[in-house]
PDB file of C-alpha atoms in Angstrom:
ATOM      1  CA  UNK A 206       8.829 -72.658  16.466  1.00  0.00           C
ATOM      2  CA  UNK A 207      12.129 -72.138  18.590  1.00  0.00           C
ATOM      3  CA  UNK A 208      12.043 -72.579  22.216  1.00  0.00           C
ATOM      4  CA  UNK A 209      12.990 -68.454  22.343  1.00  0.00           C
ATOM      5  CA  UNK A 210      10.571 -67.278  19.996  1.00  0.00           C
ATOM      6  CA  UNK A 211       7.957 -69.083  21.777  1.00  0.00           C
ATOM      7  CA  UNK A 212       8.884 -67.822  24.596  1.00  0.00           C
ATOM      8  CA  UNK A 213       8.812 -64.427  23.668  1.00  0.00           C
ATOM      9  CA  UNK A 214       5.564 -65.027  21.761  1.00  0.00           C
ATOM     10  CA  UNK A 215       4.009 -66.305  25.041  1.00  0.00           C
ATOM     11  CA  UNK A 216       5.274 -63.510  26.874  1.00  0.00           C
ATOM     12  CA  UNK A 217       3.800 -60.558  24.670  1.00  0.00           C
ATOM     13  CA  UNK A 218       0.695 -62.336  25.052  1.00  0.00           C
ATOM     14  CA  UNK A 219       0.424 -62.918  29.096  1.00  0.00           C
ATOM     15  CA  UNK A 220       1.100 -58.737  28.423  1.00  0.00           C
ATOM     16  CA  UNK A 221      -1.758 -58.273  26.021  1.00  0.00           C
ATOM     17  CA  UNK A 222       0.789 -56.646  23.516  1.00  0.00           C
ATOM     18  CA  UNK A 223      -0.219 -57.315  20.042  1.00  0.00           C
ATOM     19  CA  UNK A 224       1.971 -59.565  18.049  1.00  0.00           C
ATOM     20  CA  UNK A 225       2.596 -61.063  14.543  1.00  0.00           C
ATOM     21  CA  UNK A 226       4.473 -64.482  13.889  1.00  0.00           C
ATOM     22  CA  UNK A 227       6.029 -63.987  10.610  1.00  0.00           C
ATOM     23  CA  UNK A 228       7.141 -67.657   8.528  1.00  0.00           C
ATOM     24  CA  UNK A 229       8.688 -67.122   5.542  1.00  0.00           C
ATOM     25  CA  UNK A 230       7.423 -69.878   3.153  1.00  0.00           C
ATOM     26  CA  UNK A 231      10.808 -71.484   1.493  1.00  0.00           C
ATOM     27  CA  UNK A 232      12.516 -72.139   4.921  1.00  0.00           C
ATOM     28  CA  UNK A 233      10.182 -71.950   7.615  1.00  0.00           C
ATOM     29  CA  UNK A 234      12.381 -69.204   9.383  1.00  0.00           C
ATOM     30  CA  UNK A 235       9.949 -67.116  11.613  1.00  0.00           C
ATOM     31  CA  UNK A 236      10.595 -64.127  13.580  1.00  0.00           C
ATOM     32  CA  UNK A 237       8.187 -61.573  15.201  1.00  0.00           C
ATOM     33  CA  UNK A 238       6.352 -58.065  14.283  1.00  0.00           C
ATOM     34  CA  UNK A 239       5.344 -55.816  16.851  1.00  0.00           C
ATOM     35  CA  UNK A 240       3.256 -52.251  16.249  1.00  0.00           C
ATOM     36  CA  UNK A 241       6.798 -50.930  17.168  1.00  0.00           C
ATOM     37  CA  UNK A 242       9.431 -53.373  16.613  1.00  0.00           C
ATOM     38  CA  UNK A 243      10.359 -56.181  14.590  1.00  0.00           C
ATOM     39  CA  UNK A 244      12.914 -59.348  15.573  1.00  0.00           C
ATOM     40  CA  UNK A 245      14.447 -59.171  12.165  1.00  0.00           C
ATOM     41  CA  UNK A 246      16.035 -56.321  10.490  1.00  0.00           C
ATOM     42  CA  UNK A 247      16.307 -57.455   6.554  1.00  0.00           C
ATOM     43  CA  UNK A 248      12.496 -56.686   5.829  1.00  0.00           C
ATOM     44  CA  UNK A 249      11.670 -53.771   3.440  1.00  0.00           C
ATOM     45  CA  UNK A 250      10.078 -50.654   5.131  1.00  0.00           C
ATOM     46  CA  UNK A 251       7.081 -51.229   2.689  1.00  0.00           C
ATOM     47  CA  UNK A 252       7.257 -55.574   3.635  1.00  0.00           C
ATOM     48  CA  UNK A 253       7.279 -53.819   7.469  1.00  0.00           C
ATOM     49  CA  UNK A 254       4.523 -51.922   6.575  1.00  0.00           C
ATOM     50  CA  UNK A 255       2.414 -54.768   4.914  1.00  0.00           C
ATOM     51  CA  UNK A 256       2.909 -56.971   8.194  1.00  0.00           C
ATOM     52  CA  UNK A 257       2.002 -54.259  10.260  1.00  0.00           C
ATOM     53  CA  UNK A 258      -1.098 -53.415   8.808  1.00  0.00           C
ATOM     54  CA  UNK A 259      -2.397 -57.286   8.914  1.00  0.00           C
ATOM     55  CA  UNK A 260      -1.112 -56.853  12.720  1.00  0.00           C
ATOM     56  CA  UNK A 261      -3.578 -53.834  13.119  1.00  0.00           C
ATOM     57  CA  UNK A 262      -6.261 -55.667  11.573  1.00  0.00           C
ATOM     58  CA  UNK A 263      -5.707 -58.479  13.592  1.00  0.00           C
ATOM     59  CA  UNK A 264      -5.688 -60.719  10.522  1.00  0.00           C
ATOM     60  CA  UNK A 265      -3.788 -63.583   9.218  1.00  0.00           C
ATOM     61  CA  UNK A 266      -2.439 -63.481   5.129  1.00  0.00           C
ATOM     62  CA  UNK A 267       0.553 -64.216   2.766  1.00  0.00           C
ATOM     63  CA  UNK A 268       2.722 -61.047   1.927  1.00  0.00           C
ATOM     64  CA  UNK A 269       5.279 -60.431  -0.265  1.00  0.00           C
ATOM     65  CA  UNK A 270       4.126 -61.807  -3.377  1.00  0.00           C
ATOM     66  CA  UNK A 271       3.546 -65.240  -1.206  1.00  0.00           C
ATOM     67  CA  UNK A 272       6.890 -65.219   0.553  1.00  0.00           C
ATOM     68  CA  UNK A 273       5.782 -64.592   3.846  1.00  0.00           C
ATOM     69  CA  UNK A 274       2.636 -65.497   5.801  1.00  0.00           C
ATOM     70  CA  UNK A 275       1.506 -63.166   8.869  1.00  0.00           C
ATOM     71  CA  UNK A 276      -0.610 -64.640  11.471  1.00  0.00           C
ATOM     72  CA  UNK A 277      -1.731 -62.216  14.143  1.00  0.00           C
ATOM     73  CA  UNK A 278      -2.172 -62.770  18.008  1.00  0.00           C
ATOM     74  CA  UNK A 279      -4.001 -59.443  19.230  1.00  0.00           C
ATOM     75  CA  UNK A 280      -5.750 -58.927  22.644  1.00  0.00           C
ATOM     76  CA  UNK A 281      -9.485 -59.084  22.646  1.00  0.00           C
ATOM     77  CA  UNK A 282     -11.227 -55.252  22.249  1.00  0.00           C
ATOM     78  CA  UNK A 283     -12.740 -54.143  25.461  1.00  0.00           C
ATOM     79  CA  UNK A 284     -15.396 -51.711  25.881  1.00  0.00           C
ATOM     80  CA  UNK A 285     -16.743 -50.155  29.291  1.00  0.00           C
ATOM     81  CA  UNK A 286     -19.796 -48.672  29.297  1.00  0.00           C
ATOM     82  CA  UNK A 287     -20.265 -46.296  32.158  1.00  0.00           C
ATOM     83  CA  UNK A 288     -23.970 -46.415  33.079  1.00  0.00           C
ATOM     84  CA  UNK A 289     -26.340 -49.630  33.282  1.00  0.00           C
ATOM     85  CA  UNK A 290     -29.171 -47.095  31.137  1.00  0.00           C
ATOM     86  CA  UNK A 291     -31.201 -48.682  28.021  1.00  0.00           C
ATOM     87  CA  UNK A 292     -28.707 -47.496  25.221  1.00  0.00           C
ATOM     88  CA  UNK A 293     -26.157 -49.690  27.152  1.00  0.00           C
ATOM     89  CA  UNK A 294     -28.500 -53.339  26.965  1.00  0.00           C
ATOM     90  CA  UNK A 295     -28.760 -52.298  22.823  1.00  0.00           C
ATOM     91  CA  UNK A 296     -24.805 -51.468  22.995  1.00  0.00           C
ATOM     92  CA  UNK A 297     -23.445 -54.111  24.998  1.00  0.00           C
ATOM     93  CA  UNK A 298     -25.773 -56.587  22.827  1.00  0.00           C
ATOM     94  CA  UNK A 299     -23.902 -55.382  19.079  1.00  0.00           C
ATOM     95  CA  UNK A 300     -20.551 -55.066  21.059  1.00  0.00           C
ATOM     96  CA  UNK A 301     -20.545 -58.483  21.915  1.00  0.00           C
ATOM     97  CA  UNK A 302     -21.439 -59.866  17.920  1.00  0.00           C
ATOM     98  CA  UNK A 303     -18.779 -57.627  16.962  1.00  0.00           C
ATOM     99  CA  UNK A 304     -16.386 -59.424  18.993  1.00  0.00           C
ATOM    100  CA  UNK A 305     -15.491 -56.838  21.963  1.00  0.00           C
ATOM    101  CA  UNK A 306     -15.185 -57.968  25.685  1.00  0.00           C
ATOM    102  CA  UNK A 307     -17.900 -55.405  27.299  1.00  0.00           C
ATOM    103  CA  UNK A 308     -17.947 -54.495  31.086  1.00  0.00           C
ATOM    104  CA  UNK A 309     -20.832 -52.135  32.610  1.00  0.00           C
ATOM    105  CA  UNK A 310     -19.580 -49.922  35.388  1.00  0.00           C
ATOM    106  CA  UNK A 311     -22.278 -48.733  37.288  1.00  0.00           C
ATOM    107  CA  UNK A 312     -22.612 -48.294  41.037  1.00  0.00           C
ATOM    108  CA  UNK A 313     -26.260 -48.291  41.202  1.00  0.00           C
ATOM    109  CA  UNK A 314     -27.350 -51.946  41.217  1.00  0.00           C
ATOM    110  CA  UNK A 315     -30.839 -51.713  40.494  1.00  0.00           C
ATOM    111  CA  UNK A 316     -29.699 -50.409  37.297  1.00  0.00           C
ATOM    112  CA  UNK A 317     -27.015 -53.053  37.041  1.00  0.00           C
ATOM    113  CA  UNK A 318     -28.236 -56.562  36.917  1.00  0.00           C
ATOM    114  CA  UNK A 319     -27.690 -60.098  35.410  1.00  0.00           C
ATOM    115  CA  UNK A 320     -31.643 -60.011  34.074  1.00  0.00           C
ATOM    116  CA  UNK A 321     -31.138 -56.570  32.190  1.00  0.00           C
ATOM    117  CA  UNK A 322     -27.634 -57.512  31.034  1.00  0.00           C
ATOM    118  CA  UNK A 323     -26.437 -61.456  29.572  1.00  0.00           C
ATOM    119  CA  UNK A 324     -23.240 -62.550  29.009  1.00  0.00           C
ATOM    120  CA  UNK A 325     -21.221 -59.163  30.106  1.00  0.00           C
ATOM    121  CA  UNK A 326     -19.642 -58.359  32.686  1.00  0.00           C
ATOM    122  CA  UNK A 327     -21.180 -55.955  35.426  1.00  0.00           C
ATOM    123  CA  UNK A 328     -18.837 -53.889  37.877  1.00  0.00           C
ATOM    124  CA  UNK A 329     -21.437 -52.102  40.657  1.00  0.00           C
ATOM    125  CA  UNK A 330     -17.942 -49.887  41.943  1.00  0.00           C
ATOM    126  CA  UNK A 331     -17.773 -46.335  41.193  1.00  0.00           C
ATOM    127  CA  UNK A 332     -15.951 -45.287  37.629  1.00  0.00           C
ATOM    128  CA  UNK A 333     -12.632 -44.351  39.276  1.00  0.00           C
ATOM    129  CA  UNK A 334     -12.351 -47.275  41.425  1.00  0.00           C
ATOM    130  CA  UNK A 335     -12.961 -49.446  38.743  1.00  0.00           C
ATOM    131  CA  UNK A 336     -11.188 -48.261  35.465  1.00  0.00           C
ATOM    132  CA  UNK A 337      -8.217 -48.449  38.183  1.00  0.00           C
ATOM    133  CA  UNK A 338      -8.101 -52.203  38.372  1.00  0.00           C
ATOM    134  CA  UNK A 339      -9.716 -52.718  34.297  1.00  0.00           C
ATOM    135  CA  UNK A 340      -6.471 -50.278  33.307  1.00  0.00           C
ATOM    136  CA  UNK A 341      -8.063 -49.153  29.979  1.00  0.00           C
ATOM    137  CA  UNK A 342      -5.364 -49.692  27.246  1.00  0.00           C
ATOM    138  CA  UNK A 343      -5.126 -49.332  23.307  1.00  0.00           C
ATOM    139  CA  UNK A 344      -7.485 -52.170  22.523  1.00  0.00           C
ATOM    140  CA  UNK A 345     -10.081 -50.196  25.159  1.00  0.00           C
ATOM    141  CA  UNK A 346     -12.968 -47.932  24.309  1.00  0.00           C
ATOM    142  CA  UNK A 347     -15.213 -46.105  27.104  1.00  0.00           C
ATOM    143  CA  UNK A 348     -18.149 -45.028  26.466  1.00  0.00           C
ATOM    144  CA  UNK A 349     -20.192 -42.766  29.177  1.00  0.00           C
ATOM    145  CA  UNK A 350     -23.857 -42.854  29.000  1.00  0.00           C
ATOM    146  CA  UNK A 351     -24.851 -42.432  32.993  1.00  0.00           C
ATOM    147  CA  UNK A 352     -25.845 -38.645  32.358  1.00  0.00           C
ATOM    148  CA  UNK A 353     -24.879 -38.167  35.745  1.00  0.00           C
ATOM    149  CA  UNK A 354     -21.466 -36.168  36.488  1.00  0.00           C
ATOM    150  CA  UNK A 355     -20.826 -38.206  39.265  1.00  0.00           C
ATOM    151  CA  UNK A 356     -20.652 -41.040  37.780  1.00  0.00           C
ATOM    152  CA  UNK A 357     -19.386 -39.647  34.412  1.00  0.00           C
ATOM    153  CA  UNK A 358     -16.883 -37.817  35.165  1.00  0.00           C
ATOM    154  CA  UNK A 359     -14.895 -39.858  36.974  1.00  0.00           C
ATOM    155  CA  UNK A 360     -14.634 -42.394  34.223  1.00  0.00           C
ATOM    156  CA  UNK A 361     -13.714 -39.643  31.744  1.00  0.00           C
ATOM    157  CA  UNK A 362     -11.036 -38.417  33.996  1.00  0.00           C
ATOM    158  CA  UNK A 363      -9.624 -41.818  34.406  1.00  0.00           C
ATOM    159  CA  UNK A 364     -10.167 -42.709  30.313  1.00  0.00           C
ATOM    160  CA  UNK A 365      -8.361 -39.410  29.210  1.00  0.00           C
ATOM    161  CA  UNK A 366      -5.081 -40.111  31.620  1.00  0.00           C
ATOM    162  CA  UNK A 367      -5.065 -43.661  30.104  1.00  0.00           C
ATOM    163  CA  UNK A 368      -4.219 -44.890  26.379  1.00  0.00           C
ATOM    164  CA  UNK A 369      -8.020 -45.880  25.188  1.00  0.00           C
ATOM    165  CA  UNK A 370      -8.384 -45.620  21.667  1.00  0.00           C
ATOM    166  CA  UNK A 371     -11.791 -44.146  22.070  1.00  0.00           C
ATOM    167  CA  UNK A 372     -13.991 -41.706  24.432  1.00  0.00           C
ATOM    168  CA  UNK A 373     -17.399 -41.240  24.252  1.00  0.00           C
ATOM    169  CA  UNK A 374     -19.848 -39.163  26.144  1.00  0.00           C
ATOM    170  CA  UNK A 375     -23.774 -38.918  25.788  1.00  0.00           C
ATOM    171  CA  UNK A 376     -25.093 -35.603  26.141  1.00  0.00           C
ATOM    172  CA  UNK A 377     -26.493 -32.473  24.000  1.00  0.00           C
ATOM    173  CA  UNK A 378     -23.374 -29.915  22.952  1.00  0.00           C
ATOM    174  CA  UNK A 379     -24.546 -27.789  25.693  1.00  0.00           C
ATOM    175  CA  UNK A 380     -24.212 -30.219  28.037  1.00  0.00           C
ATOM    176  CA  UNK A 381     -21.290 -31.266  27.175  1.00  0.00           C
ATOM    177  CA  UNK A 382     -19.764 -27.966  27.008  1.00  0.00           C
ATOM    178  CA  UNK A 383     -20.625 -27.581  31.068  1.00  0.00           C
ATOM    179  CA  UNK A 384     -18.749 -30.988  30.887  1.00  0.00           C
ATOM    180  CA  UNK A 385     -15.809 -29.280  29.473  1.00  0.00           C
ATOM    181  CA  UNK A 386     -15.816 -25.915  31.799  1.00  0.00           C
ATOM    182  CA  UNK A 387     -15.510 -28.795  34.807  1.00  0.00           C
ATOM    183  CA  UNK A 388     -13.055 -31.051  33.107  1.00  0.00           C
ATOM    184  CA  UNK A 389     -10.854 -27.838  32.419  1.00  0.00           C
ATOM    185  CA  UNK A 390     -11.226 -26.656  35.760  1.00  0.00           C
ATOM    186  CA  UNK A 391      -9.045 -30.190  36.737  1.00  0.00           C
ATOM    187  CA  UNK A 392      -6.185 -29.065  34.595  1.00  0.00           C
ATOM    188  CA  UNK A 393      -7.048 -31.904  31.600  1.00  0.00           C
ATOM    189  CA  UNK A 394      -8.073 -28.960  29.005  1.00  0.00           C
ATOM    190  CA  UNK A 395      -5.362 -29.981  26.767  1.00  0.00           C
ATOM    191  CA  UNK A 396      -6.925 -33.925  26.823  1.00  0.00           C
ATOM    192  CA  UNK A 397     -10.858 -32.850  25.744  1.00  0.00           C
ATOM    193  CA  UNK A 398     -10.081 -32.731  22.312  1.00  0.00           C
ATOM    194  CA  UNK A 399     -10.233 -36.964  22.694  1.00  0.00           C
ATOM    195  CA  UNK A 400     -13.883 -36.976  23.821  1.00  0.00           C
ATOM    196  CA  UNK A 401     -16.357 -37.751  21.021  1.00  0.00           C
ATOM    197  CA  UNK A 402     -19.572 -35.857  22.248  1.00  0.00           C
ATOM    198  CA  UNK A 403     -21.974 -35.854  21.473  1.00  0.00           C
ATOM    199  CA  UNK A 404     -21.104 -39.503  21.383  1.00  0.00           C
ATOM    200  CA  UNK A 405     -22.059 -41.103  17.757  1.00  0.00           C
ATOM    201  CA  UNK A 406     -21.975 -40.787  14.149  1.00  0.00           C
ATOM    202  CA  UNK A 407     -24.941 -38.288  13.559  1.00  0.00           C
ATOM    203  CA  UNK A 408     -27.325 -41.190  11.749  1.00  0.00           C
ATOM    204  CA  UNK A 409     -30.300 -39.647  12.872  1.00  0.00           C
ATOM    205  CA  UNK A 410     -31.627 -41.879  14.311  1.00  0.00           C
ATOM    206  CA  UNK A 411     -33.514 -41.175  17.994  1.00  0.00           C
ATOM    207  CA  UNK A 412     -34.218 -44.560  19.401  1.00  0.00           C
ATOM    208  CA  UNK A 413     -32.090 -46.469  21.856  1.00  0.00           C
ATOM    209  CA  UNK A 414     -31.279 -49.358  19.440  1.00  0.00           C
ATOM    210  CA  UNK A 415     -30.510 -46.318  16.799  1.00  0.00           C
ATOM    211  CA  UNK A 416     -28.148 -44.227  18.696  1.00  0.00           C
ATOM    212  CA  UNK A 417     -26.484 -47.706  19.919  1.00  0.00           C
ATOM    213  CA  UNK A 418     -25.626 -48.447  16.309  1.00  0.00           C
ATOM    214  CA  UNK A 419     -24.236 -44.931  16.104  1.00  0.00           C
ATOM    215  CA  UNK A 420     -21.985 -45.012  19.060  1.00  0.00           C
ATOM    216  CA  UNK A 421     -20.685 -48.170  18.108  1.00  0.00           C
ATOM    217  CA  UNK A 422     -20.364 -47.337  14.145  1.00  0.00           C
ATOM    218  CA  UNK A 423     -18.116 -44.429  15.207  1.00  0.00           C
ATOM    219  CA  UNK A 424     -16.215 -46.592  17.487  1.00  0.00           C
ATOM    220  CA  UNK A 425     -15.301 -49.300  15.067  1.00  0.00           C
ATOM    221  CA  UNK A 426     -14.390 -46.237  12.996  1.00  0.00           C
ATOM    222  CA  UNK A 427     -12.336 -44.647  15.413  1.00  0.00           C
ATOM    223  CA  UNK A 428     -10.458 -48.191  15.972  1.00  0.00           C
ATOM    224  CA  UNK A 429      -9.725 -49.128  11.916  1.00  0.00           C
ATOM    225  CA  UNK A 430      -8.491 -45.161  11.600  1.00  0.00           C
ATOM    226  CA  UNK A 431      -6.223 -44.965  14.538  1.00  0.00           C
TER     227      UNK A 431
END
């Protein structure tokens, strides 16, 4: 690879920016794909298209009939989950096999420990002072299951003024309608639309392990449809 492309490469990267390096098979020649951009401008729109799709699904494959191979360099998934409660152990536990880095944000320690919670990491600040040094992004989903509007809402607030390719927010439809009258009342009625609540693909199920698998089915959902 050329000293510039790597460069560039390198530097998309430090940025978390998804990238693809493109190598066309009967020189070698590479150049990059972005979700936005490309480095060359001789590729097809529907070649474009191809590349950027194997981008999105942060896969690696030959295109073009075998004349190009796409490997992808995307950012790890995050997830925060906003309340150390039981749905988040069963949550955080199938995040994590499904690949996704998973912080819990909750201030309340006794709630918030290393014995309820392996191999994640745990944030005891409140929501807003948190998701201001996490920055959620495109590869983050937030997921609020505190039932507490002081802890909630802060991190929904914070989630909705940011670029996270999912919201979720446990609670009954009445509940989260109050939810909505307080969010409105902030000026971010134009925004709610982006909550999923109540949070979940309607399974049916009832127990924590069950509505886990729901929140996270319509997150993975959410992220291959976006």
């Amino acid at each position: 690879m050329k000293a510039a492309l790597l460069d560039e490469l390198q530097s998309a990267r430090r940025d978390n920016i998804p990238v693809a390096v493109v190598t066309r098979i009967e020189n070698g020649n590479q150049f990059l794909v972005y979700s936005d951009a490309c480095s060359v401008a001789d590729l097809t729109p529907a070649v474009l298209a191809e590349a950027r799709e194997i981008l999105r699904a942060a896969r690696s494959a030959m295109i073009n009939e075998g004349r190009l191979f796409v490997r992808s360099y995307v950012p790890a998934y995050r997830l925060f989950i906003i309340g150390a409660v039981h749905i988040a152990q069963a949550l955080s536990t199938l995040a994590l096999e499904c690949g996704y880095e998973v912080c819990i944000i909750d201030p309340r320690r006794a709630f918030a420990t290393r014995e309820r919670f392996h191999n994640v990491e745990l944030c005891d600040q409140w929501p807003d002072e948190a998701m201001a040094q996490l920055v959620p992004d495109a590869q983050t989903a937030v997921v609020t299951l505190a039932h507490d509007p002081k802890i909630d809402d802060p991190a929904l607030i914070a989630a909705l003024n940011s670029d996270a390719f999912y919201i979720g927010a446990l609670g009954s439809r009445r509940t989260h309608a109050k939810r909505v009258e307080r969010l409105t009342e902030l000026g971010l009625g134009d925004k709610l639309q982006r909550i999923n609540a109540p949070v979940g693909l309607n399974l049916g199920g009832r127990s924590h392990a069950e509505i886990a698998v729901a929140i996270l089915a319509q997150l993975i959902q959410a992220r291959y449809s976006s």
